[in-house]
Coordinates of C-alpha atoms in Angstrom, one line a residue:
Chain A
X1 CA -55.2 5.0 58.7
X2 CA -52.5 4.0 56.3
X3 CA -48.8 4.2 57.1
X4 CA -46.7 6.9 55.5
X5 CA -45.1 5.7 52.3
X6 CA -42.7 8.6 52.2
X7 CA -41.6 10.5 55.2
X8 CA -39.4 13.6 55.0
X9 CA -38.0 14.9 58.2
X10 CA -36.4 18.3 58.7
X11 CA -34.9 18.5 55.2
X12 CA -32.4 21.3 54.5
X13 CA -30.8 22.2 51.2
X14 CA -28.7 25.3 50.7
X15 CA -27.4 26.9 47.6
X16 CA -24.8 29.3 48.9
X17 CA -26.6 31.6 51.3
X18 CA -30.1 30.6 50.0
X19 CA -31.9 27.8 51.8
X20 CA -34.1 26.4 49.1
X21 CA -35.3 23.8 51.5
X22 CA -35.4 25.0 55.0
X23 CA -36.3 22.4 57.7
X24 CA -39.1 20.9 55.7
X25 CA -41.1 17.9 57.0
X26 CA -43.7 16.2 54.9
X27 CA -45.3 12.8 54.4
X28 CA -47.2 11.0 51.7
X29 CA -49.5 8.2 52.7
X30 CA -50.1 5.0 50.8
X31 CA -52.7 5.6 48.1
X32 CA -53.1 9.3 48.6
X33 CA -52.6 12.2 46.2
X34 CA -50.7 14.8 48.0
X35 CA -50.5 18.2 46.3
X36 CA -47.7 20.6 46.8
X37 CA -48.4 24.2 46.1
X38 CA -46.5 27.4 46.7
X39 CA -45.3 30.5 45.0
X40 CA -42.5 30.5 42.5
X41 CA -39.2 29.9 44.2
X42 CA -40.7 28.2 47.2
X43 CA -38.5 25.2 46.6
X44 CA -40.9 22.7 45.1
X45 CA -38.7 21.4 42.2
X46 CA -35.7 21.4 44.6
X47 CA -37.7 19.2 46.9
X48 CA -38.7 16.8 44.1
X49 CA -35.1 16.6 43.0
X50 CA -34.0 15.6 46.5
X51 CA -36.7 13.0 46.8
X52 CA -35.7 11.5 43.4
X53 CA -32.0 11.7 44.4
X54 CA -30.7 14.1 41.8
X55 CA -29.9 16.6 44.5
X56 CA -28.4 15.6 47.9
X57 CA -29.8 17.3 50.9
X58 CA -27.5 19.0 53.4
X59 CA -29.5 17.8 56.4
X60 CA -32.5 15.7 57.2
X61 CA -33.9 12.3 56.5
X62 CA -35.9 10.9 53.6
X63 CA -37.5 7.6 54.4
X64 CA -39.4 5.5 51.8
X65 CA -41.3 2.4 52.9
X66 CA -39.6 2.7 56.3
X67 CA -36.2 2.6 54.8
X68 CA -33.7 5.5 55.0
X69 CA -32.9 6.5 51.4
X70 CA -31.3 9.9 52.0
X71 CA -28.0 8.8 50.5
X72 CA -29.3 6.4 47.8
X73 CA -28.4 7.3 44.2
X74 CA -31.3 8.2 41.9
X75 CA -31.2 4.9 39.9
X76 CA -31.5 2.9 43.1
X77 CA -34.5 5.0 44.2
X78 CA -36.1 4.4 40.9
X79 CA -35.7 0.6 41.4
X80 CA -37.2 0.9 44.8
X81 CA -40.3 2.4 43.2
X82 CA -40.0 6.2 43.0
X83 CA -40.8 7.6 39.6
X84 CA -40.4 11.3 38.6
X85 CA -41.8 13.2 35.8
X86 CA -39.9 16.3 35.0
X87 CA -41.1 19.9 35.0
X88 CA -39.3 20.5 31.7
X89 CA -40.2 17.6 29.5
X90 CA -37.5 14.9 29.5
X91 CA -37.8 12.2 27.0
X92 CA -35.7 10.3 24.5
X93 CA -36.4 12.3 21.3
X94 CA -34.8 9.9 18.8
X95 CA -36.8 6.9 20.0
X96 CA -40.4 6.2 19.1
X97 CA -43.0 6.7 21.7
X98 CA -43.1 2.9 22.1
X99 CA -39.4 2.7 22.5
X100 CA -39.4 5.4 25.2
X101 CA -41.9 3.4 27.3
X102 CA -40.4 0.0 26.5
X103 CA -37.1 1.4 27.9
X104 CA -38.8 2.3 31.1
X105 CA -40.2 -1.3 31.3
X106 CA -36.7 -2.7 30.6
X107 CA -35.2 -0.5 33.4
X108 CA -37.8 -1.8 35.9
X109 CA -37.0 -5.4 34.9
X110 CA -33.3 -4.6 35.4
X111 CA -32.0 -6.9 32.6
X112 CA -30.0 -4.4 30.5
X113 CA -27.0 -6.6 29.9
X114 CA -28.5 -8.6 27.1
X115 CA -26.7 -8.1 23.9
X116 CA -28.3 -10.3 21.3
X117 CA -32.2 -10.6 21.4
X118 CA -33.8 -7.7 19.6
X119 CA -36.1 -5.4 21.7
X120 CA -38.3 -4.6 18.7
X121 CA -39.9 -8.0 19.0
X122 CA -39.7 -8.6 22.8
X123 CA -43.2 -9.1 24.1
X124 CA -42.1 -8.8 27.7
X125 CA -41.2 -5.2 27.0
X126 CA -43.9 -4.3 24.4
X127 CA -46.9 -5.6 26.2
X128 CA -46.5 -3.7 29.5
X129 CA -45.4 -0.6 27.4
X130 CA -48.6 -0.8 25.4
X131 CA -50.6 -1.1 28.6
X132 CA -49.0 2.1 30.0
X133 CA -49.7 3.9 26.7
X134 CA -53.3 2.7 26.8
X135 CA -53.7 4.0 30.4
X136 CA -52.4 7.4 29.2
X137 CA -54.3 7.4 25.9
X138 CA -51.2 7.7 23.7
X139 CA -51.5 4.3 21.9
X140 CA -52.3 6.0 18.5
X141 CA -48.9 7.7 18.6
X142 CA -46.9 4.6 19.6
X143 CA -44.8 4.5 16.4
X144 CA -44.1 8.2 16.1
X145 CA -40.7 9.6 17.0
X146 CA -41.0 11.2 20.3
X147 CA -39.6 14.4 19.0
X148 CA -42.6 14.8 16.6
X149 CA -45.1 14.8 19.5
X150 CA -46.9 18.0 20.5
X151 CA -46.1 19.5 23.9
X152 CA -49.1 18.0 25.6
X153 CA -48.4 14.6 24.1
X154 CA -44.8 14.8 25.4
X155 CA -46.1 15.4 28.9
X156 CA -48.4 12.4 28.5
X157 CA -45.4 10.3 27.3
X158 CA -43.5 11.4 30.4
X159 CA -46.3 10.1 32.5
X160 CA -46.5 6.9 30.6
X161 CA -42.8 6.3 31.1
X162 CA -43.3 6.9 34.9
X163 CA -46.2 4.4 35.0
X164 CA -44.2 1.8 33.0
X165 CA -41.8 1.7 35.9
X166 CA -44.7 0.3 38.1
X167 CA -43.8 2.8 40.8
X168 CA -45.3 2.9 44.2
X169 CA -44.7 6.7 44.4
X170 CA -45.2 9.1 41.6
X171 CA -43.4 12.5 41.8
X172 CA -45.2 14.7 39.3
X173 CA -43.6 18.0 38.8
X174 CA -46.1 20.3 37.2
X175 CA -47.5 17.8 34.7
X176 CA -49.7 20.5 33.2
X177 CA -47.0 23.1 32.7
X178 CA -47.3 24.9 29.4
X179 CA -50.4 23.0 28.4
X180 CA -53.4 24.6 26.7
X181 CA -56.8 24.5 28.4
X182 CA -58.0 21.4 26.5
X183 CA -54.8 19.5 27.1
X184 CA -54.9 20.5 30.8
X185 CA -58.4 19.2 31.2
X186 CA -57.3 16.0 29.5
X187 CA -54.3 15.6 31.8
X188 CA -56.5 16.2 34.8
X189 CA -58.8 13.4 33.7
X190 CA -55.8 11.1 33.3
X191 CA -54.5 11.9 36.7
X192 CA -58.0 11.4 38.2
X193 CA -58.0 7.9 36.7
X194 CA -54.6 7.2 38.4
X195 CA -55.8 8.5 41.8
X196 CA -56.0 5.8 44.4
X197 CA -54.0 3.4 42.3
X198 CA -50.8 5.2 43.0
X199 CA -49.4 7.3 45.7
X200 CA -48.8 10.7 44.2
X201 CA -46.9 13.8 45.2
X202 CA -48.2 16.4 42.8
X203 CA -46.6 19.8 42.3
X204 CA -49.0 22.0 40.4
X205 CA -49.9 25.6 39.8
X206 CA -53.3 25.0 38.3
X207 CA -55.5 25.4 41.4
X208 CA -58.6 23.9 39.9
X209 CA -56.6 20.7 39.2
X210 CA -55.2 20.7 42.7
X211 CA -58.5 21.0 44.4
X212 CA -60.0 18.4 42.1
X213 CA -57.3 15.8 42.6
X214 CA -55.7 16.2 46.0
X215 CA -56.6 14.3 49.1
X216 CA -54.3 16.5 51.1
X217 CA -52.5 19.6 50.2
X218 CA -49.2 21.2 51.6
X219 CA -48.3 24.8 51.1
X220 CA -44.6 25.5 50.6
X221 CA -43.3 29.0 51.3
X222 CA -39.6 29.8 51.3
X223 CA -38.5 26.2 51.7
X224 CA -40.9 25.1 54.5
X225 CA -44.3 23.6 54.7
X226 CA -46.4 26.3 56.4
X227 CA -49.6 24.2 56.3
X228 CA -50.9 20.8 55.5
X229 CA -54.5 19.6 55.3
X230 CA -57.5 18.9 53.3
X231 CA -57.8 21.2 50.2
X232 CA -60.9 22.9 51.7
X233 CA -59.2 23.6 55.0
X234 CA -56.1 24.9 53.1
X235 CA -58.3 27.2 51.0
X236 CA -59.7 28.8 54.1
X237 CA -56.5 28.9 56.2
X238 CA -55.8 32.6 56.8
X239 CA -52.0 32.2 56.9
X240 CA -52.1 30.4 53.5
X241 CA -54.4 33.0 52.0
X242 CA -52.0 35.7 53.0
X243 CA -48.9 34.0 51.9
X244 CA -50.1 32.6 48.7
X245 CA -53.7 32.4 47.6
X246 CA -54.4 36.0 48.6
X247 CA -53.2 37.4 45.4
X248 CA -55.3 35.2 43.3
X249 CA -58.6 34.5 45.1
Chain B
X1 CA -47.1 -6.9 15.0
X2 CA -43.5 -5.6 15.0
X3 CA -43.0 -2.1 16.2
X4 CA -42.1 0.4 13.4
X5 CA -39.8 -1.9 11.5
X6 CA -37.1 0.6 10.8
X7 CA -35.1 -2.2 9.1
X8 CA -35.4 -0.4 5.8
X9 CA -33.9 -2.1 2.8
X10 CA -30.7 0.0 3.1
X11 CA -29.8 -1.2 6.6
X12 CA -30.0 -4.9 5.6
X13 CA -29.0 -4.9 2.0
X14 CA -26.2 -2.3 2.2
X15 CA -23.8 -4.2 4.4
X16 CA -24.3 -7.3 2.3
X17 CA -23.6 -5.4 -0.9
X18 CA -20.6 -3.7 0.8
X19 CA -19.0 -7.0 1.9
X20 CA -19.8 -8.4 -1.5
X21 CA -18.1 -5.5 -3.3
X22 CA -15.1 -5.8 -1.1
X23 CA -15.0 -9.6 -1.8
X24 CA -14.5 -8.8 -5.5
X25 CA -11.5 -6.6 -5.0
X26 CA -8.8 -9.4 -5.2
X27 CA -10.4 -10.6 -8.4
X28 CA -10.2 -7.2 -9.9
X29 CA -6.7 -6.7 -8.7
X30 CA -5.6 -10.0 -10.3
X31 CA -7.5 -9.1 -13.5
X32 CA -5.7 -5.8 -13.9
X33 CA -2.5 -7.2 -12.4
X34 CA -2.3 -4.6 -9.6
X35 CA -1.4 -6.3 -6.3
X36 CA -1.2 -2.8 -4.7
X37 CA -5.0 -2.8 -4.7
X38 CA -5.1 -5.8 -2.4
X39 CA -2.7 -4.1 0.0
X40 CA -4.7 -0.9 -0.1
X41 CA -8.0 -2.7 0.5
X42 CA -6.6 -4.8 3.3
X43 CA -5.8 -1.5 5.0
X44 CA -9.3 -0.3 4.2
X45 CA -10.9 -3.4 5.8
X46 CA -8.7 -3.4 8.9
X47 CA -9.3 0.3 9.6
X48 CA -13.0 -0.2 8.8
X49 CA -13.1 -2.7 11.7
X50 CA -11.6 0.0 13.9
X51 CA -13.9 2.7 12.6
X52 CA -17.0 0.5 13.1
X53 CA -15.8 -0.2 16.7
X54 CA -15.3 3.5 17.4
X55 CA -18.7 4.3 15.9
X56 CA -20.4 2.0 18.3
X57 CA -19.5 4.4 21.1
X58 CA -19.5 7.5 19.0
X59 CA -22.6 7.2 16.9
X60 CA -24.7 5.2 19.4
X61 CA -23.2 6.3 22.7
X62 CA -22.4 9.9 21.9
X63 CA -18.8 9.4 23.1
X64 CA -16.2 11.1 21.0
X65 CA -13.1 9.0 21.9
X66 CA -9.7 10.1 20.7
X67 CA -8.0 7.1 22.2
X68 CA -9.1 4.4 19.9
X69 CA -5.8 4.5 18.0
X70 CA -4.1 3.8 21.3
X71 CA -6.3 0.8 21.9
X72 CA -5.7 -0.3 18.3
X73 CA -1.9 0.1 19.0
X74 CA -2.1 -2.1 22.1
X75 CA -3.7 -4.9 19.9
X76 CA -1.0 -4.4 17.3
X77 CA 1.9 -4.4 19.7
X78 CA 0.4 -7.3 21.6
X79 CA 0.7 -9.6 18.5
X80 CA 4.1 -8.1 17.4
X81 CA 5.7 -8.4 20.8
X82 CA 4.6 -12.0 21.4
X83 CA 5.9 -12.9 17.9
X84 CA 9.2 -11.1 18.6
X85 CA 9.8 -13.2 21.7
X86 CA 8.8 -16.4 19.8
X87 CA 11.3 -15.6 17.0
X88 CA 14.2 -14.7 19.4
X89 CA 13.3 -17.5 21.8
X90 CA 13.4 -15.0 24.7
X91 CA 11.1 -15.6 27.6
X92 CA 8.5 -12.8 28.0
X93 CA 6.8 -13.9 31.3
X94 CA 7.3 -16.9 33.6
X95 CA 9.6 -18.5 31.1
X96 CA 7.0 -18.4 28.3
X97 CA 8.6 -17.7 25.0
X98 CA 5.7 -15.9 23.4
X99 CA 3.9 -17.1 20.3
X100 CA 3.4 -16.4 16.6
X101 CA 0.1 -18.3 16.7
X102 CA -2.6 -15.6 16.2
X103 CA -5.1 -18.0 17.7
X104 CA -3.3 -17.3 21.0
X105 CA -1.8 -13.9 20.5
X106 CA -4.9 -12.4 19.0
X107 CA -7.1 -13.1 22.1
X108 CA -4.3 -11.9 24.3
X109 CA -4.0 -8.7 22.3
X110 CA -7.8 -8.2 22.4
X111 CA -7.9 -8.8 26.2
X112 CA -5.1 -6.2 26.7
X113 CA -7.0 -3.6 24.7
X114 CA -10.2 -4.4 26.6
X115 CA -8.4 -4.1 29.9
X116 CA -6.9 -0.7 28.9
X117 CA -10.4 0.5 27.8
X118 CA -11.8 -0.7 31.1
X119 CA -9.3 1.2 33.3
X120 CA -9.1 4.3 31.2
X121 CA -12.8 4.3 30.3
X122 CA -13.6 4.2 34.0
X123 CA -11.8 7.5 34.4
X124 CA -12.8 9.2 31.2
X125 CA -16.5 8.4 31.5
X126 CA -16.7 10.4 34.7
X127 CA -16.5 13.4 32.4
X128 CA -18.5 14.3 29.4
X129 CA -18.5 16.6 26.3
X130 CA -15.2 18.3 25.5
X131 CA -13.6 17.1 28.8
X132 CA -14.1 13.5 27.7
X133 CA -12.5 14.3 24.3
X134 CA -9.5 15.9 26.0
X135 CA -9.0 13.1 28.5
X136 CA -9.2 10.4 25.9
X137 CA -6.7 12.4 23.8
X138 CA -4.4 12.5 26.8
X139 CA -4.6 8.8 27.3
X140 CA -3.9 8.2 23.6
X141 CA -0.7 10.3 24.0
X142 CA 0.2 8.3 27.1
X143 CA 0.0 5.0 25.3
X144 CA 1.9 6.5 22.3
X145 CA 4.8 7.6 24.5
X146 CA 4.7 4.4 26.4
X147 CA 5.5 2.5 23.3
X148 CA 8.0 5.1 22.1
X149 CA 9.9 4.5 25.4
X150 CA 10.0 0.7 25.0
X151 CA 13.5 0.6 23.5
X152 CA 13.5 -3.2 23.8
X153 CA 10.8 -3.3 21.2
X154 CA 12.2 -0.7 18.8
X155 CA 11.0 2.4 20.5
X156 CA 10.4 5.2 18.0
X157 CA 11.6 3.0 15.1
X158 CA 8.9 0.4 15.6
X159 CA 9.1 -3.4 15.7
X160 CA 9.5 -5.6 12.7
X161 CA 7.8 -9.0 12.9
X162 CA 10.5 -11.3 11.7
X163 CA 8.8 -14.6 12.3
X164 CA 5.8 -15.9 10.3
X165 CA 2.4 -15.5 12.0
X166 CA 0.0 -18.4 11.6
X167 CA -3.4 -19.2 12.9
X168 CA -3.3 -22.5 14.8
X169 CA -0.9 -23.9 12.2
X170 CA -2.8 -22.4 9.2
X171 CA -0.8 -20.1 7.0
X172 CA -2.9 -16.9 6.8
X173 CA -0.3 -14.4 5.7
X174 CA -0.6 -15.1 2.0
X175 CA -1.9 -11.8 0.7
X176 CA -5.2 -13.0 -0.7
X177 CA -5.9 -15.4 2.2
X178 CA -5.3 -12.7 4.7
X179 CA -7.5 -10.3 2.8
X180 CA -10.5 -12.7 3.1
X181 CA -9.7 -13.4 6.7
X182 CA -10.0 -9.7 7.5
X183 CA -13.1 -9.4 5.4
X184 CA -14.7 -12.3 7.3
X185 CA -13.8 -10.6 10.6
X186 CA -15.3 -7.3 9.4
X187 CA -18.6 -9.1 8.4
X188 CA -18.8 -10.8 11.8
X189 CA -18.1 -7.5 13.6
X190 CA -20.8 -5.7 11.6
X191 CA -23.4 -8.4 12.3
X192 CA -22.5 -8.5 16.0
X193 CA -22.8 -4.7 16.4
X194 CA -26.1 -4.6 14.4
X195 CA -27.5 -7.1 16.9
X196 CA -26.2 -5.3 19.9
X197 CA -27.5 -1.9 18.7
X198 CA -31.1 -3.3 18.7
X199 CA -30.7 -5.3 21.9
X200 CA -31.6 -4.2 25.4
X201 CA -28.0 -3.2 26.0
X202 CA -28.0 -1.2 22.8
X203 CA -31.2 0.6 23.5
X204 CA -29.8 1.6 26.9
X205 CA -26.6 2.9 25.3
X206 CA -28.5 4.9 22.7
X207 CA -30.7 6.3 25.4
X208 CA -27.7 7.4 27.4
X209 CA -26.5 9.5 24.5
X210 CA -29.9 11.2 24.1
X211 CA -30.8 11.9 27.7
X212 CA -28.7 10.5 30.4
X213 CA -30.5 12.3 33.2
X214 CA -33.8 10.7 32.1
X215 CA -32.2 7.3 31.9
X216 CA -30.9 7.5 35.4
X217 CA -34.4 8.7 36.6
X218 CA -36.0 5.6 35.2
X219 CA -33.6 3.5 37.2
X220 CA -30.6 2.7 35.0
X221 CA -27.1 3.2 36.3
X222 CA -25.9 4.7 33.0
X223 CA -22.2 4.7 33.7
X224 CA -22.0 1.0 33.9
X225 CA -23.5 0.6 30.5
X226 CA -21.3 3.3 28.9
X227 CA -18.3 1.6 30.4
X228 CA -19.3 -1.8 29.1
X229 CA -19.8 -0.3 25.6
X230 CA -16.5 1.3 25.8
X231 CA -14.8 -2.0 26.7
X232 CA -16.5 -3.8 23.8
X233 CA -15.5 -1.0 21.4
X234 CA -11.9 -1.1 22.7
X235 CA -11.7 -4.8 22.4
X236 CA -12.7 -4.7 18.7
X237 CA -10.3 -1.8 18.1
X238 CA -7.6 -4.1 19.6
X239 CA -8.7 -6.9 17.3
X240 CA -8.3 -4.5 14.3
X241 CA -4.8 -3.7 15.6
X242 CA -3.9 -7.4 15.9
X243 CA -4.9 -7.8 12.2
X244 CA -3.0 -4.7 11.3
X245 CA 0.3 -6.0 12.8
X246 CA -0.2 -9.3 11.1
X247 CA -0.9 -7.8 7.7
X248 CA 1.9 -5.2 7.8
X249 CA 4.5 -7.3 9.5
X250 CA 5.5 -4.2 11.3
X251 CA 4.2 -1.9 14.0
X252 CA 5.4 1.5 15.2
X253 CA 4.1 4.2 17.6
X254 CA 3.1 6.1 14.5
X255 CA 0.3 3.5 14.0
X256 CA -1.2 4.7 17.3
X257 CA -0.6 8.5 17.0
X258 CA -3.6 10.6 18.0
X259 CA -4.0 11.7 14.4
X260 CA -5.0 8.1 13.6
X261 CA -7.7 8.5 16.3
X262 CA -8.8 11.6 14.5
X263 CA -8.8 9.7 11.2
X264 CA -11.1 7.1 12.7
X265 CA -13.5 9.8 13.9
X266 CA -13.4 11.3 10.4
X267 CA -14.1 7.9 8.8
X268 CA -17.1 7.4 11.1
X269 CA -18.5 10.9 10.5
X270 CA -17.8 10.8 6.8
X271 CA -19.7 7.5 6.4
X272 CA -22.5 8.4 8.8
X273 CA -22.9 8.0 12.5
X274 CA -26.4 6.7 12.5
X275 CA -25.6 3.2 11.1
X276 CA -23.3 0.4 12.2
X277 CA -21.9 -0.3 8.7
X278 CA -21.6 3.3 7.3
X279 CA -18.1 3.9 8.7
X280 CA -16.9 1.2 6.3
X281 CA -18.0 3.5 3.5
X282 CA -16.2 6.4 5.2
X283 CA -13.0 4.4 5.7
X284 CA -13.1 3.3 2.0
X285 CA -13.6 6.8 0.7
X286 CA -11.0 8.2 3.0
X287 CA -8.2 5.7 2.3
X288 CA -8.9 5.4 -1.5
X289 CA -8.9 9.2 -1.9
X290 CA -5.8 9.4 0.3
X291 CA -4.0 6.9 -2.0
X292 CA -5.3 8.7 -5.1
X293 CA -4.4 12.2 -4.1
X294 CA -1.0 11.2 -2.8
X295 CA -0.1 10.0 -6.3
X296 CA -0.3 13.6 -7.5
X297 CA 0.8 15.6 -4.6
X298 CA 2.6 15.4 -1.3
X299 CA 0.0 17.8 0.0
X300 CA -2.8 15.2 -0.4
X301 CA -4.3 16.3 2.9
X302 CA -5.6 19.5 1.3
X303 CA -7.9 18.0 -1.4
X304 CA -8.9 15.2 1.0
X305 CA -9.7 17.8 3.7
X306 CA -11.9 19.7 1.2
X307 CA -13.8 16.6 0.2
X308 CA -14.4 15.9 3.9
X309 CA -15.5 19.4 4.7
X310 CA -17.9 19.5 1.7
X311 CA -19.4 16.2 2.6
X312 CA -20.0 17.1 6.1
X313 CA -21.4 20.6 5.3
X314 CA -23.7 19.4 2.5
X315 CA -24.7 16.0 4.1
X316 CA -25.0 16.3 7.8
X317 CA -25.6 12.6 8.1
X318 CA -22.5 11.7 6.1
X319 CA -22.4 9.6 3.0
X320 CA -25.2 7.5 4.5
X321 CA -27.4 10.6 4.1
X322 CA -26.6 10.7 0.4
X323 CA -27.7 7.1 0.0
X324 CA -30.9 7.7 1.9
X325 CA -31.7 10.8 -0.2
X326 CA -31.2 8.9 -3.5
X327 CA -33.5 6.2 -2.1
X328 CA -36.1 8.7 -1.1
X329 CA -36.2 10.2 -4.6
X330 CA -36.7 6.8 -6.0
X331 CA -39.8 6.4 -3.9
X332 CA -41.0 10.0 -4.7
X333 CA -40.0 11.0 -1.3
X334 CA -42.6 9.1 0.7
X335 CA -41.0 10.1 4.0

């Protein structure tokens, strides 16, 4: 039994009268892939944003590696080992693919106040960046400008940047959003290869992918986790079927 | 293997050619016996330094600052006020009589500009977009009226430098000597910024302009980097101001009016924001056309404005874009 890497207790976030997160509790164990499913508007992205630090919860505690990080700013959480990939692709369009990933390596190293040495020849940045691109299978695009990538490739780049941070927890917000079938299958394979090596909190709509990847699955409805368990158990949970899966399965 | 060596010929050869061409100006001026040319191009070089400094935060950090004339003015007044005290033998601080030695007053002027950039940048950089522009404009006006109010140093009328400014005993105010001093400073500034732009710091700054949210998400406290860049930029603007005061022998609040801030932005945009040295081209075109048109009409702003509008509408990347296009046609448009 591994200890929880991330422990969320009784989290509340309100936007005016709407409680987007409403007393939510959740944990991610070390090495597990924990999928988060739920209908649109259930508060999945809001939760991810609070875990990463972009949004500040109104109540509740977020603990990471046993440390309370509820009030830590996002850049500090990234340094502690939390990496987020965004639902809407977020990259540096004017940089090459390699520069995008090298920047993430540089951020992890934390030596940004160097004014003279040129990054274009810095092996300490380029080697780990190339490794991350290899893992994701984007090496052949390394010298392209990021803005020239296809949608699927951009999503891969997002993931490569997250990996280059050497995180202990990956927050993946719909990594397959907007992808075609082929690209989706490709991304599922990539995520499969990461499984076990990283602790992952995965928000995803593609049920095939979720059931293929997840060790555990939590169902989010109206800002709370109504069920958590193994994917098979979730699939057969009557409350879940009614709230969410019922319409599809 | 170096990653995508973007160091195309233009980016390395152009600044060398540019500095080389500017180095010939005094020779031409002497050949055609037109000393005005040296004065004009001294102005071009000094304002180029300020425009290059501005473009570091504008072109690479995405920060449209309208307070760089104010920082420039702090540098100029720093040198002028210290020399004023030296000339009148009046103590300025703790019985110190000031100095006309640029080796001392220059660094002090730069430090003051950097300090102002630090304090004001700390406030401005909490905003972004048009709010940032408006706050920097407000700070520029504050600095402007601060010096207007300083009656002791001439107020509105400005301050004449009556003593002779030297650099650690060397006479640098001879017109041609001073010209080459400024050109040397410009060359050093360009090289330094070209290095910084490709460094870890520069990559972080450029990333903050493209996608600050993402930069923070990968673990970089973006504000710190933007502030550091703003301070560096402000210090170099102050350096330009110090040279300006030395060269003109006179400073007035008009040198730091917000319209000068606007001129610097126009020089950067006209030359091209994407390169460290292109604002030098912008400053040259701007000031030479200004001098040319003002020979014919007092309404020189009109034709100059038209030139600027056409350049920006037709070449979105500024004059740099024009040079790149010519180059591309040479190669049969390989890119």
